[in-house]
Amino acid sequence: CYMTISKSKKILVTGACGFIGSHLCELLTQKGYNVVAFDRYNINNNYGWLENSKYRNKIEFVLGDIRDYDSVYRVMKNTDICIHLAALIGIPYSYTSPLAYIKTNYEGTYNILEAARIFKIQQVLITSTSETYGNLLYEPIDELHQQTGNSPYSASKIAADQLAISYYKSFDTPVKIIRPFNVYGPRQSNRAIIPTVINQVIRSNTISLGNLNIKRDFTFVLDTCLAIESIINSKKCIGEIINIGSNINHSVHDIVKT
């Protein structure tokens, strides 16, 4: 059930200048895909992690706002495939401003789906999160695991996933949903556990953390990007939810030792 996407197809990546998005744009461009990078408008026309990329001149950039239907509509008009990564992330801030997460993660996904429906986009890949599964009921966590909104962030992503599924079932929009597990690597936010450990060691040679026994499935960012490429080339994944991970757990203590 594998298909090869023509390199002439235009692939839109939203959230393209961020952590995962920038790596994905570079990987796809390196492999010869026709990439359009969409990210949030700023007065400096800065392209984030892609600003100094060696692939910058091979990527088409469009700045707008995922919350603004007009800008999404325009960029989707000539798109063949959309990989939707744009989101407001970070669990703690979602407790302070839940509405911001609803507008970005839920309404932003609606904008993508509605434009995809109108223009009959060939496929739309929606990026979810392992946070939608909430507290572990069994392991390994599969795609049938119960979903729980333990934070406004995870709730906004669950809602976006359900909206995407509804577009597939109601309008035959060719939706694919991915749920990456604990992506790590260069360009990651300093809030994440691995950069936190590295920065503490560099600054003071001591490490101060909470529970060291918590286990997570850490997935290197380039592996995640390769998985995304495989999924957009798969006929079988339409209407499906796909976890992306290594299926190996590492404790925070393991990370510290490493």
One Martini backbone bead per residue (centre of mass of N, CA, C, O) as a GRO file, in nm:
protein
  258
    1CYS     BB    1   0.055   0.064   0.017
    2TYR     BB    2   0.262   0.217  -0.167
    3MET     BB    3   0.347   0.549  -0.262
    4THR     BB    4   0.463   0.790  -0.505
    5ILE     BB    5   0.532   1.110  -0.485
    6SER     BB    6   0.539   1.367  -0.670
    7LYS     BB    7   0.779   1.623  -0.683
    8SER     BB    8   0.562   1.836  -0.803
    9LYS     BB    9   0.424   1.845  -0.558
   10LYS     BB   10   0.264   2.051  -0.324
   11ILE     BB   11   0.403   2.106   0.003
   12LEU     BB   12   0.250   2.195   0.298
   13VAL     BB   13   0.396   2.360   0.590
   14THR     BB   14   0.301   2.403   0.904
   15GLY     BB   15   0.516   2.527   1.123
   16ALA     BB   16   0.803   2.541   0.964
   17CYS     BB   17   1.000   2.720   1.179
   18GLY     BB   18   1.020   2.504   1.373
   19PHE     BB   19   1.133   2.227   1.500
   20ILE     BB   20   1.001   2.009   1.315
   21GLY     BB   21   0.940   2.176   1.057
   22SER     BB   22   1.235   2.240   0.972
   23HIS     BB   23   1.330   1.949   0.937
   24LEU     BB   24   1.115   1.868   0.729
   25CYS     BB   25   1.179   2.074   0.508
   26GLU     BB   26   1.471   1.981   0.465
   27LEU     BB   27   1.418   1.687   0.396
   28LEU     BB   28   1.225   1.730   0.154
   29THR     BB   29   1.417   1.909  -0.010
   30GLN     BB   30   1.654   1.707  -0.027
   31LYS     BB   31   1.447   1.496  -0.182
   32GLY     BB   32   1.279   1.701  -0.398
   33TYR     BB   33   1.058   1.855  -0.287
   34ASN     BB   34   0.776   2.081  -0.295
   35VAL     BB   35   0.811   2.349  -0.070
   36VAL     BB   36   0.585   2.507   0.167
   37ALA     BB   37   0.629   2.764   0.408
   38PHE     BB   38   0.427   2.805   0.702
   39ASP     BB   39   0.400   3.101   0.907
   40ARG     BB   40   0.417   3.340   1.126
   41TYR     BB   41   0.378   3.658   1.124
   42ASN     BB   42   0.641   3.911   1.084
   43ILE     BB   43   0.800   4.219   1.054
   44ASN     BB   44   1.092   4.065   0.975
   45ASN     BB   45   1.074   3.810   0.800
   46ASN     BB   46   1.119   3.562   0.981
   47TYR     BB   47   1.232   3.196   0.962
   48GLY     BB   48   1.370   3.101   1.196
   49TRP     BB   49   1.522   2.792   1.155
   50LEU     BB   50   1.529   2.882   0.829
   51GLU     BB   51   1.697   3.142   0.791
   52ASN     BB   52   1.998   2.966   0.773
   53SER     BB   53   1.937   2.770   0.564
   54LYS     BB   54   2.061   2.587   0.291
   55TYR     BB   55   1.741   2.566   0.177
   56ARG     BB   56   1.601   2.843   0.150
   57ASN     BB   57   1.605   2.887  -0.178
   58LYS     BB   58   1.409   2.613  -0.211
   59ILE     BB   59   1.192   2.766  -0.044
   60GLU     BB   60   0.864   2.852   0.007
   61PHE     BB   61   0.736   3.150   0.157
   62VAL     BB   62   0.464   3.192   0.404
   63LEU     BB   63   0.301   3.448   0.578
   64GLY     BB   64   0.081   3.416   0.870
   65ASP     BB   65  -0.227   3.266   1.015
   66ILE     BB   66  -0.393   2.996   1.137
   67ARG     BB   67  -0.641   3.179   1.254
   68ASP     BB   68  -0.656   3.283   0.952
   69TYR     BB   69  -0.851   3.206   0.693
   70ASP     BB   70  -0.742   3.377   0.459
   71SER     BB   71  -0.443   3.276   0.467
   72VAL     BB   72  -0.511   2.978   0.439
   73TYR     BB   73  -0.670   2.985   0.175
   74ARG     BB   74  -0.441   3.096  -0.005
   75VAL     BB   75  -0.223   2.867   0.053
   76MET     BB   76  -0.422   2.618  -0.029
   77LYS     BB   77  -0.507   2.660  -0.331
   78ASN     BB   78  -0.207   2.523  -0.449
   79THR     BB   79  -0.238   2.254  -0.291
   80ASP     BB   80  -0.181   1.901  -0.243
   81ILE     BB   81  -0.025   1.895   0.042
   82CYS     BB   82  -0.082   1.878   0.403
   83ILE     BB   83   0.128   1.968   0.687
   84HIS     BB   84   0.005   1.997   1.019
   85LEU     BB   85   0.197   2.173   1.285
   86ALA     BB   86   0.055   2.403   1.388
   87ALA     BB   87   0.097   2.522   1.734
   88LEU     BB   88   0.014   2.538   2.068
   89ILE     BB   89   0.242   2.485   2.318
   90GLY     BB   90   0.240   2.391   2.631
   91ILE     BB   91   0.093   2.320   2.923
   92PRO     BB   92   0.112   2.553   3.138
   93TYR     BB   93  -0.017   2.789   2.958
   94SER     BB   94  -0.303   2.654   2.931
   95TYR     BB   95  -0.396   2.742   3.221
   96THR     BB   96  -0.391   3.055   3.154
   97SER     BB   97  -0.478   3.017   2.816
   98PRO     BB   98  -0.714   2.836   2.673
   99LEU     BB   99  -0.818   3.005   2.427
  100ALA     BB  100  -0.556   3.004   2.261
  101TYR     BB  101  -0.575   2.693   2.203
  102ILE     BB  102  -0.845   2.693   2.058
  103LYS     BB  103  -0.771   2.891   1.826
  104THR     BB  104  -0.519   2.735   1.722
  105ASN     BB  105  -0.579   2.416   1.740
  106TYR     BB  106  -0.881   2.417   1.646
  107GLU     BB  107  -0.938   2.652   1.444
  108GLY     BB  108  -0.686   2.603   1.272
  109THR     BB  109  -0.777   2.321   1.179
  110TYR     BB  110  -1.035   2.409   1.049
  111ASN     BB  111  -0.908   2.584   0.828
  112ILE     BB  112  -0.764   2.351   0.689
  113LEU     BB  113  -1.008   2.161   0.637
  114GLU     BB  114  -1.188   2.356   0.477
  115ALA     BB  115  -0.987   2.416   0.250
  116ALA     BB  116  -0.950   2.119   0.169
  117ARG     BB  117  -1.243   2.075   0.086
  118ILE     BB  118  -1.270   2.295  -0.132
  119PHE     BB  119  -0.986   2.203  -0.294
  120LYS     BB  120  -0.928   1.900  -0.284
  121ILE     BB  121  -0.713   1.778  -0.125
  122GLN     BB  122  -0.522   1.493  -0.132
  123GLN     BB  123  -0.387   1.560   0.163
  124VAL     BB  124  -0.412   1.552   0.535
  125LEU     BB  125  -0.181   1.617   0.797
  126ILE     BB  126  -0.232   1.567   1.139
  127THR     BB  127  -0.095   1.694   1.437
  128SER     BB  128  -0.062   1.551   1.726
  129THR     BB  129  -0.053   1.382   2.056
  130SER     BB  130   0.031   1.188   2.332
  131GLU     BB  131  -0.139   1.364   2.540
  132THR     BB  132  -0.428   1.244   2.467
  133TYR     BB  133  -0.396   0.978   2.661
  134GLY     BB  134  -0.290   1.046   2.924
  135ASN     BB  135  -0.323   0.816   3.141
  136LEU     BB  136  -0.193   0.516   3.195
  137LEU     BB  137  -0.348   0.190   3.128
  138TYR     BB  138  -0.144   0.079   2.906
  139GLU     BB  139   0.118  -0.134   2.759
  140PRO     BB  140   0.142  -0.029   2.486
  141ILE     BB  141   0.044   0.248   2.328
  142ASP     BB  142  -0.233   0.276   2.138
  143GLU     BB  143  -0.487   0.403   1.926
  144LEU     BB  144  -0.715   0.285   2.148
  145HIS     BB  145  -0.659   0.458   2.362
  146GLN     BB  146  -0.758   0.651   2.587
  147GLN     BB  147  -0.887   0.982   2.607
  148THR     BB  148  -0.748   1.274   2.793
  149GLY     BB  149  -0.807   1.600   2.929
  150ASN     BB  150  -0.558   1.716   3.142
  151SER     BB  151  -0.554   1.967   2.951
  152PRO     BB  152  -0.611   2.223   2.742
  153TYR     BB  153  -0.415   2.120   2.536
  154SER     BB  154  -0.516   1.824   2.500
  155ALA     BB  155  -0.810   1.906   2.440
  156SER     BB  156  -0.750   2.062   2.176
  157LYS     BB  157  -0.634   1.808   2.027
  158ILE     BB  158  -0.876   1.623   2.047
  159ALA     BB  159  -1.071   1.810   1.897
  160ALA     BB  160  -0.908   1.823   1.633
  161ASP     BB  161  -0.918   1.522   1.571
  162GLN     BB  162  -1.229   1.495   1.559
  163LEU     BB  163  -1.265   1.694   1.329
  164ALA     BB  164  -1.099   1.539   1.122
  165ILE     BB  165  -1.270   1.281   1.127
  166SER     BB  166  -1.534   1.423   1.038
  167TYR     BB  167  -1.427   1.504   0.754
  168TYR     BB  168  -1.384   1.220   0.656
  169LYS     BB  169  -1.684   1.112   0.708
  170SER     BB  170  -1.847   1.360   0.570
  171PHE     BB  171  -1.627   1.454   0.307
  172ASP     BB  172  -1.369   1.278   0.232
  173THR     BB  173  -1.129   1.379   0.368
  174PRO     BB  174  -0.779   1.312   0.339
  175VAL     BB  175  -0.701   1.197   0.642
  176LYS     BB  176  -0.417   1.223   0.870
  177ILE     BB  177  -0.301   1.098   1.193
  178ILE     BB  178  -0.051   1.206   1.423
  179ARG     BB  179   0.146   1.068   1.718
  180PRO     BB  180   0.392   1.189   1.878
  181PHE     BB  181   0.679   1.088   2.083
  182ASN     BB  182   0.897   1.266   2.233
  183VAL     BB  183   1.056   1.483   2.081
  184TYR     BB  184   1.405   1.516   1.980
  185GLY     BB  185   1.659   1.777   1.942
  186PRO     BB  186   1.751   2.005   1.754
  187ARG     BB  187   1.577   2.311   1.848
  188GLN     BB  188   1.472   2.263   2.111
  189SER     BB  189   1.324   2.346   2.375
  190ASN     BB  190   1.431   2.428   2.702
  191ARG     BB  191   1.182   2.285   2.848
  192ALA     BB  192   1.290   2.028   2.794
  193ILE     BB  193   1.455   1.768   2.935
  194ILE     BB  194   1.721   1.748   2.773
  195PRO     BB  195   1.801   2.052   2.771
  196THR     BB  196   1.789   2.082   3.078
  197VAL     BB  197   2.021   1.893   3.149
  198ILE     BB  198   2.242   2.018   2.974
  199ASN     BB  199   2.229   2.309   3.096
  200GLN     BB  200   2.292   2.234   3.390
  201VAL     BB  201   2.572   2.114   3.338
  202ILE     BB  202   2.703   2.361   3.201
  203ARG     BB  203   2.646   2.573   3.440
  204SER     BB  204   2.697   2.363   3.728
  205ASN     BB  205   2.728   2.039   3.741
  206THR     BB  206   2.418   2.021   3.815
  207ILE     BB  207   2.112   1.838   3.908
  208SER     BB  208   1.760   1.955   3.906
  209LEU     BB  209   1.489   1.738   3.975
  210GLY     BB  210   1.242   1.537   3.989
  211ASN     BB  211   1.114   1.266   3.872
  212LEU     BB  212   1.326   0.992   3.762
  213ASN     BB  213   1.097   0.752   3.689
  214ILE     BB  214   0.998   0.865   3.446
  215LYS     BB  215   0.855   0.749   3.138
  216ARG     BB  216   0.964   0.761   2.790
  217ASP     BB  217   0.924   0.809   2.436
  218PHE     BB  218   1.205   0.874   2.254
  219THR     BB  219   1.224   1.079   1.949
  220PHE     BB  220   1.389   1.153   1.686
  221VAL     BB  221   1.331   1.400   1.465
  222LEU     BB  222   1.421   1.251   1.198
  223ASP     BB  223   1.241   1.005   1.244
  224THR     BB  224   0.977   1.159   1.237
  225CYS     BB  225   1.013   1.269   0.946
  226LEU     BB  226   1.031   0.991   0.809
  227ALA     BB  227   0.751   0.902   0.895
  228ILE     BB  228   0.595   1.123   0.749
  229GLU     BB  229   0.686   1.046   0.468
  230SER     BB  230   0.564   0.762   0.473
  231ILE     BB  231   0.266   0.851   0.523
  232ILE     BB  232   0.230   1.027   0.260
  233ASN     BB  233   0.304   0.745   0.091
  234SER     BB  234   0.030   0.626   0.205
  235LYS     BB  235  -0.278   0.470   0.143
  236LYS     BB  236  -0.362   0.336   0.428
  237CYS     BB  237  -0.382   0.615   0.625
  238ILE     BB  238  -0.655   0.694   0.558
  239GLY     BB  239  -0.840   0.764   0.845
  240GLU     BB  240  -0.592   0.751   1.039
  241ILE     BB  241  -0.406   0.662   1.332
  242ILE     BB  242  -0.053   0.744   1.414
  243ASN     BB  243   0.202   0.635   1.583
  244ILE     BB  244   0.521   0.794   1.691
  245GLY     BB  245   0.784   0.563   1.771
  246SER     BB  246   1.003   0.317   1.939
  247ASN     BB  247   0.894   0.130   2.184
  248ILE     BB  248   1.087   0.279   2.402
  249ASN     BB  249   1.176   0.320   2.735
  250HIS     BB  250   1.280   0.614   2.928
  251SER     BB  251   1.416   0.746   3.188
  252VAL     BB  252   1.528   1.020   3.340
  253HIS     BB  253   1.771   0.874   3.457
  254ASP     BB  254   1.881   0.777   3.186
  255ILE     BB  255   1.925   1.058   3.068
  256VAL     BB  256   2.127   1.158   3.278
  257LYS     BB  257   2.342   0.940   3.231
  258THR     BB  258   2.374   1.006   2.918
   0.00000   0.00000   0.00000
